[in-house]
mmCIF file of C-alpha atoms in Angstrom:
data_model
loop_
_atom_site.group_PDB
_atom_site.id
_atom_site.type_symbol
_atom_site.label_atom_id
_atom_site.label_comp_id
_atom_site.label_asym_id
_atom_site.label_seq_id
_atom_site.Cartn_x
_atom_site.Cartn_y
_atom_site.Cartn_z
ATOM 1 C CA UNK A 1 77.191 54.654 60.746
ATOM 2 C CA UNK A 2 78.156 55.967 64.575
ATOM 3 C CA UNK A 3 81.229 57.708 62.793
ATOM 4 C CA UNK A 4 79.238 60.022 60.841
ATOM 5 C CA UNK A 5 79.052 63.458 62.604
ATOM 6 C CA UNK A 6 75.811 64.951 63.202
ATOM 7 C CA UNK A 7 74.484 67.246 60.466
ATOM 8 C CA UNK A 8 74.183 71.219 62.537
ATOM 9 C CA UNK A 9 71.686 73.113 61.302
ATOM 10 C CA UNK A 10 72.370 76.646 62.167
ATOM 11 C CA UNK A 11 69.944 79.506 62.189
ATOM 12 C CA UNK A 12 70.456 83.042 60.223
ATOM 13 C CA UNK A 13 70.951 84.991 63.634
ATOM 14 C CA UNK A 14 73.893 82.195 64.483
ATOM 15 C CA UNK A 15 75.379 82.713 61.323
ATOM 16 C CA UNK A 16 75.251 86.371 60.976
ATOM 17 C CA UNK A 17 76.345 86.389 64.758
ATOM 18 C CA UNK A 18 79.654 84.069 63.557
ATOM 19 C CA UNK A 19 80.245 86.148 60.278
ATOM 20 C CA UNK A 20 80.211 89.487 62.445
ATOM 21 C CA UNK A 21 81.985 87.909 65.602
ATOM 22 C CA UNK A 22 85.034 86.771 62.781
ATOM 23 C CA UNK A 23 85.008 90.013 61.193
ATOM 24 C CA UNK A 24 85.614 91.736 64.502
ATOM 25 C CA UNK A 25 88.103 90.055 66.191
ATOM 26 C CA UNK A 26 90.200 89.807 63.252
ATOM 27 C CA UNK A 27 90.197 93.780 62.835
ATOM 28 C CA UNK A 28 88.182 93.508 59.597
ATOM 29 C CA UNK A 29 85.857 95.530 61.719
ATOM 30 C CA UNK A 30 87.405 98.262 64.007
ATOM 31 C CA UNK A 31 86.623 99.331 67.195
ATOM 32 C CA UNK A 32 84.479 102.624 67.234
ATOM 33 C CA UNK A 33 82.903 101.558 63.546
ATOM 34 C CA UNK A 34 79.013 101.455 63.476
ATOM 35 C CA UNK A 35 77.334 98.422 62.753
ATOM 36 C CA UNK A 36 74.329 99.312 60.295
ATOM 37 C CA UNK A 37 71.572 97.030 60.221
ATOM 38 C CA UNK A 38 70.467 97.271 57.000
ATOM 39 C CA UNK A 39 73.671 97.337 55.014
ATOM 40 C CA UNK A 40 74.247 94.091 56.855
ATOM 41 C CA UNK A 41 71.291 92.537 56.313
ATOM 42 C CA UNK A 42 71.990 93.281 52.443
ATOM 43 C CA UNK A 43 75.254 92.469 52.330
ATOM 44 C CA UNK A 44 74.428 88.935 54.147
ATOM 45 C CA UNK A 45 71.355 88.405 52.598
ATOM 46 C CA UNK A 46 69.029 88.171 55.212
ATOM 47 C CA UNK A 47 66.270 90.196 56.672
ATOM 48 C CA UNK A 48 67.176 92.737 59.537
ATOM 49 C CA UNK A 49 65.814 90.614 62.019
ATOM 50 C CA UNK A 50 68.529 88.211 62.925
ATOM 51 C CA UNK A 51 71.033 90.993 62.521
ATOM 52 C CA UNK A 52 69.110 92.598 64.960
ATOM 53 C CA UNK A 53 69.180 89.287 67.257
ATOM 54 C CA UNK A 54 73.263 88.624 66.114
ATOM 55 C CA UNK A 55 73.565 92.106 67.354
ATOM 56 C CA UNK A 56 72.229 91.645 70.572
ATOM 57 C CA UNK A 57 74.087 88.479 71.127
ATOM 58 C CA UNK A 58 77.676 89.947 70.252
ATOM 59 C CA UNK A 59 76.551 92.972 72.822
ATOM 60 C CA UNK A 60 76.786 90.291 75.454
ATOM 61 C CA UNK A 61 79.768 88.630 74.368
ATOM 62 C CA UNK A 62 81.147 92.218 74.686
ATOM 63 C CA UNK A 63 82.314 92.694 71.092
ATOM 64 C CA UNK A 64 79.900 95.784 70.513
ATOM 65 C CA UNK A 65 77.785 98.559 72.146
ATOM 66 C CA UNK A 66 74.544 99.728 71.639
ATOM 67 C CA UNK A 67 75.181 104.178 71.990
ATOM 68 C CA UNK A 68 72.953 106.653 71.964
ATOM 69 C CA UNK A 69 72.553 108.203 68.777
ATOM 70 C CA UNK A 70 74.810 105.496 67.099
ATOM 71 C CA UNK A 71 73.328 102.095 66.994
ATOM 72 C CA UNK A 72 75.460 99.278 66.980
ATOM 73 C CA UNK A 73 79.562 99.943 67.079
ATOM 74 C CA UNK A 74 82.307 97.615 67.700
ATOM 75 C CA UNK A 75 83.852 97.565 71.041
ATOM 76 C CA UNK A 76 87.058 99.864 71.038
ATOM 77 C CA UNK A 77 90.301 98.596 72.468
ATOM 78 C CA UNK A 78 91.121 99.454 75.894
ATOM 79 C CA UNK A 79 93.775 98.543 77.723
ATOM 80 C CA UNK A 80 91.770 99.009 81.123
ATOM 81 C CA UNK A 81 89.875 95.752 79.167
ATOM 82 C CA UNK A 82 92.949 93.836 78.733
ATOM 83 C CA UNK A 83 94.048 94.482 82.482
ATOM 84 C CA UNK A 84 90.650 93.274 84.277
ATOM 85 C CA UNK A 85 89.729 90.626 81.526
ATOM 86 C CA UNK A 86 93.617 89.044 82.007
ATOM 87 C CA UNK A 87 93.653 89.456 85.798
ATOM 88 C CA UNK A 88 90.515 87.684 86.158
ATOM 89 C CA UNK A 89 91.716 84.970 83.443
ATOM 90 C CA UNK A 90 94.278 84.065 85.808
ATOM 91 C CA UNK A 91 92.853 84.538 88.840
ATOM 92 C CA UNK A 92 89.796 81.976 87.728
ATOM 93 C CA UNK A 93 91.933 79.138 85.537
ATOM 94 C CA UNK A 94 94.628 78.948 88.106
ATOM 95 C CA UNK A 95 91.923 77.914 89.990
ATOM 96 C CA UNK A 96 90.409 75.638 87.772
ATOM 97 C CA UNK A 97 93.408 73.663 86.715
ATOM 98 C CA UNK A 98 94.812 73.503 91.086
ATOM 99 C CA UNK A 99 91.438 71.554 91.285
ATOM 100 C CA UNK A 100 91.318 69.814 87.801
ATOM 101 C CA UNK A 101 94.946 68.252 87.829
ATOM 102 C CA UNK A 102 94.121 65.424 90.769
ATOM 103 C CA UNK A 103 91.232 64.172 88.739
ATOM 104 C CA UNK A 104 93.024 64.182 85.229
ATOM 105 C CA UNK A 105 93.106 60.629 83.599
ATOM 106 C CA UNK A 106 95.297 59.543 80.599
ATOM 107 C CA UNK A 107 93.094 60.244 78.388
ATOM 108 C CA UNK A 108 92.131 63.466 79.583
ATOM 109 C CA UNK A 109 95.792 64.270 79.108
ATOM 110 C CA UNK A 110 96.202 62.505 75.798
ATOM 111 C CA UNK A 111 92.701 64.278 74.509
ATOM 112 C CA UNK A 112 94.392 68.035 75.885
ATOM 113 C CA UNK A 113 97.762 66.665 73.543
ATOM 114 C CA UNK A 114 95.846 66.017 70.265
ATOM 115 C CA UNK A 115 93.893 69.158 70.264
ATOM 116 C CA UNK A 116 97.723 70.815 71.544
ATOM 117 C CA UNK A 117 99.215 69.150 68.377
ATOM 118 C CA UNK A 118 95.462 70.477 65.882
ATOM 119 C CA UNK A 119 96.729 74.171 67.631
ATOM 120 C CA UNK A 120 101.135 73.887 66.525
ATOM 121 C CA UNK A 121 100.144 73.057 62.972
ATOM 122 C CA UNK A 122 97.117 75.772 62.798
ATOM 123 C CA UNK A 123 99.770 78.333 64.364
ATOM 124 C CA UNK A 124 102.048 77.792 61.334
ATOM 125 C CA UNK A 125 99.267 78.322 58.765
ATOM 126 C CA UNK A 126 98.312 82.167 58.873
ATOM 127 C CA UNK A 127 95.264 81.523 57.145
ATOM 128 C CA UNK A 128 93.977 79.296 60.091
ATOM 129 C CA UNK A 129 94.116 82.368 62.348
ATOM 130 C CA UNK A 130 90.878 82.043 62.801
ATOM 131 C CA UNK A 131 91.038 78.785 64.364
ATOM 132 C CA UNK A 132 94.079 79.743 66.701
ATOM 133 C CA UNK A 133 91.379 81.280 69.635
ATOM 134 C CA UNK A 134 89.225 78.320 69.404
ATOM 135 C CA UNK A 135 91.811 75.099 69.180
ATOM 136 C CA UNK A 136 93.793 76.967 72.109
ATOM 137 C CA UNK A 137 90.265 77.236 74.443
ATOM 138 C CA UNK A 138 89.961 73.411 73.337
ATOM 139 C CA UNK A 139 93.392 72.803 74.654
ATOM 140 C CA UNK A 140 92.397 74.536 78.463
ATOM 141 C CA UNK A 141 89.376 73.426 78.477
ATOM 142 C CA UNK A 142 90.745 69.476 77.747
ATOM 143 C CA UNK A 143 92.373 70.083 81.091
ATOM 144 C CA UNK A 144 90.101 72.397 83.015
ATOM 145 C CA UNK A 145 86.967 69.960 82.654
ATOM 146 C CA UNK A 146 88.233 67.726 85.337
ATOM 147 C CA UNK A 147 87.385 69.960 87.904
ATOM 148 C CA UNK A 148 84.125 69.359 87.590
ATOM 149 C CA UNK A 149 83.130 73.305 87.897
ATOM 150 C CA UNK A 150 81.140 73.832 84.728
ATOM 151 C CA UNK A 151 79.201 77.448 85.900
ATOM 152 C CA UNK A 152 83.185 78.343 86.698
ATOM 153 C CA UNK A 153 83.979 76.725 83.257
ATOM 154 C CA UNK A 154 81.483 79.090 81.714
ATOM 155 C CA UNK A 155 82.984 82.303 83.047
ATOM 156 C CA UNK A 156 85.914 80.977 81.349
ATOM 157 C CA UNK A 157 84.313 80.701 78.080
ATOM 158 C CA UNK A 158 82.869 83.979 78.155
ATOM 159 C CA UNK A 159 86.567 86.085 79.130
ATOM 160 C CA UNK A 160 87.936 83.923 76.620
ATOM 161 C CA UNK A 161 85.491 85.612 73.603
ATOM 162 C CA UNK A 162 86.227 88.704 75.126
ATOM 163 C CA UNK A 163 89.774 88.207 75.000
ATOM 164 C CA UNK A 164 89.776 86.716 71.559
ATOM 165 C CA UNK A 165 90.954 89.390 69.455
ATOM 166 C CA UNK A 166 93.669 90.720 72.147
ATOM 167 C CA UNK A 167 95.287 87.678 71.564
ATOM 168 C CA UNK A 168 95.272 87.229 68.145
ATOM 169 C CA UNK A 169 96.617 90.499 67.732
ATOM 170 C CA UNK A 170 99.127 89.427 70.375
ATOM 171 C CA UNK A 171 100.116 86.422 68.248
ATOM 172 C CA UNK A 172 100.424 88.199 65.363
ATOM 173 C CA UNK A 173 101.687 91.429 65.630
ATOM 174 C CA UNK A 174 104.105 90.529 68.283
ATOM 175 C CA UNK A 175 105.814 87.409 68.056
ATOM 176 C CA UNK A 176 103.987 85.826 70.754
ATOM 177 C CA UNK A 177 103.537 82.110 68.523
ATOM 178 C CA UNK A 178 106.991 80.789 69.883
ATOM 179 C CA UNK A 179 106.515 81.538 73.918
ATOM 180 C CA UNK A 180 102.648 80.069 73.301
ATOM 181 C CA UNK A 181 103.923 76.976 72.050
ATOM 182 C CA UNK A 182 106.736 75.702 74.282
ATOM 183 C CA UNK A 183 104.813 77.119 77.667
ATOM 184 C CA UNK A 184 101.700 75.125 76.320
ATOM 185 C CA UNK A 185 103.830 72.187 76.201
ATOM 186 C CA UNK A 186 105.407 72.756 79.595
ATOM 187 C CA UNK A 187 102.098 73.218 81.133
ATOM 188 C CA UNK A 188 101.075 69.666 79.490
ATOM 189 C CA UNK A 189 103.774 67.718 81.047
ATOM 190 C CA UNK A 190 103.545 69.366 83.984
ATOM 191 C CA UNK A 191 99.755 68.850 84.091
ATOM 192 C CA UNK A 192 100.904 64.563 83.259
ATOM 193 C CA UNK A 193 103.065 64.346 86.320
ATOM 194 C CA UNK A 194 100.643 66.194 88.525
ATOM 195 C CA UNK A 195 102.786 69.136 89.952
ATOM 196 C CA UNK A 196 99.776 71.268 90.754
ATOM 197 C CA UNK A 197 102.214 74.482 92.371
ATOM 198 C CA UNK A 198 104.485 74.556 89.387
ATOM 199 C CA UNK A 199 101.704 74.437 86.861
ATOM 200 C CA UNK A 200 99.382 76.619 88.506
ATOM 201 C CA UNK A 201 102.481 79.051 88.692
ATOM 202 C CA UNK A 202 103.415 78.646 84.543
ATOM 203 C CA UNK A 203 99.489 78.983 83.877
ATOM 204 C CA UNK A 204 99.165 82.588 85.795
ATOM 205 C CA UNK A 205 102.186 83.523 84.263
ATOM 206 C CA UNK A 206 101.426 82.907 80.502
ATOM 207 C CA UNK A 207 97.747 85.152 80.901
ATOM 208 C CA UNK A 208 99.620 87.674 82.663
ATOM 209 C CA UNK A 209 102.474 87.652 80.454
ATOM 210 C CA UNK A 210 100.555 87.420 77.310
ATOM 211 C CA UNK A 211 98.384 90.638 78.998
ATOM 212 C CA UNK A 212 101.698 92.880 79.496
ATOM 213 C CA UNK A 213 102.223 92.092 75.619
ATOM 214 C CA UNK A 214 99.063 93.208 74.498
ATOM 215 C CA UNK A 215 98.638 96.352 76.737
ATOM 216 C CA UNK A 216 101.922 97.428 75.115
ATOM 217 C CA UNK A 217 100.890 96.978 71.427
ATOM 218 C CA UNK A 218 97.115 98.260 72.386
ATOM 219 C CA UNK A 219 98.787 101.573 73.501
ATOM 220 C CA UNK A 220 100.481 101.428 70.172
ATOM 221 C CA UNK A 221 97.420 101.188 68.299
ATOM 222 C CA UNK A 222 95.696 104.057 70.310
ATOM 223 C CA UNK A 223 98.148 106.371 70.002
ATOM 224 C CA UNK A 224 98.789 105.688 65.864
#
């Protein structure tokens, strides 16, 4: 019986919030569109009040803004975003992983490779591109948690929702799957032999790499 996973009960608001939060990070929803609370509400089923709550929710995740006049609209794309959101990625998980990579254990390591290996096959299936942001914050975070800085840890969590859809668009639209893959496994066996300056070094790299990618094909998008 301890095998069975616990039944989650989600509320309307979370699953309103999840619906919207997929449909904007995958471009279903653009940036500049307005969000209107009742067609949602009908098209969901649900009464306006936990769109109104999802709405408020995604505001502070940063994937929409409440203007005057407007309502609701989906965050635009900005490549002033990508630049602070990136810089601060690596400034903070270079960070986390210097102090997490003393304390790592086996099976922190072997945990980080499992979710690594969930993340390959999910990058080969496009219709798993939802998963792709989520498996590859599982695969940091596998490593970051032995710092022991959960408040930092949380910061983490938060750039990474903002940063979502940059780098699925990244993945997708510019041929970023290969690079991701053998610099996560680098990082991994790096991370195993404990060679905090040369991991540190790859990690800072691959967020500001992976930034320079997207604030080329964001510029694209603004200008088409």
């Amino acid at each position: 019986m301890s095998n069975i996973p616990p039944i989650i009960h989600k509320t309307r608001t979370q699953l309103v919030v999840e619906v919207l939060r997929e449909r904007i990070l995958s471009g279903d929803i653009e940036g500049g569109e307005p969000l209107r609370q009742s067609a949602i509400a009908e098209q969901l089923n649900v009464s306006r009040i936990p769109v109104r709550e999802a709405l408020v929710q995604l505001e502070a995740e940063g994937l929409i803004n409440f203007e005057p006049h407007k309502g609701a609209t989906a965050t635009k794309l900005s490549v002033e975003q990508v630049t602070e959101l990136f810089e601060l990625r690596a400034m903070i998980e270079s960070d986390l992983l210097a102090k997490a990579i003393p304390n790592l254990t086996e099976q922190d390591i072997a945990d980080a490779e499992a979710v690594l290996v969930q993340l390959e096959l999910a990058f080969k299936l496009k219709e798993s591109v939802a998963s792709w942001s989520e498996l590859n914050t599982r695969f940091h975070t596998r490593l970051y948690k032995a710092a022991n800085r959960p408040h930092t840890l949380d910061v983490v969590h938060g750039l990474n929702t903002n940063c979502d859809r940059y780098i699925r668009l990244q993945l997708l639209f510019t041929g970023g799957i290969p690079t991701a893959e053998r610099e996560h496994r680098i990082l991994l066996e790096l991370c195993k032999v404990g060679d905090v300056e040369k991991a540190t070094a790859l990690l800072h790299e691959h967020i500001l790499s992976a930034a320079a990618s997207i604030t080329k094909l964001v510029e694209q998008k603004i200008k088409s």
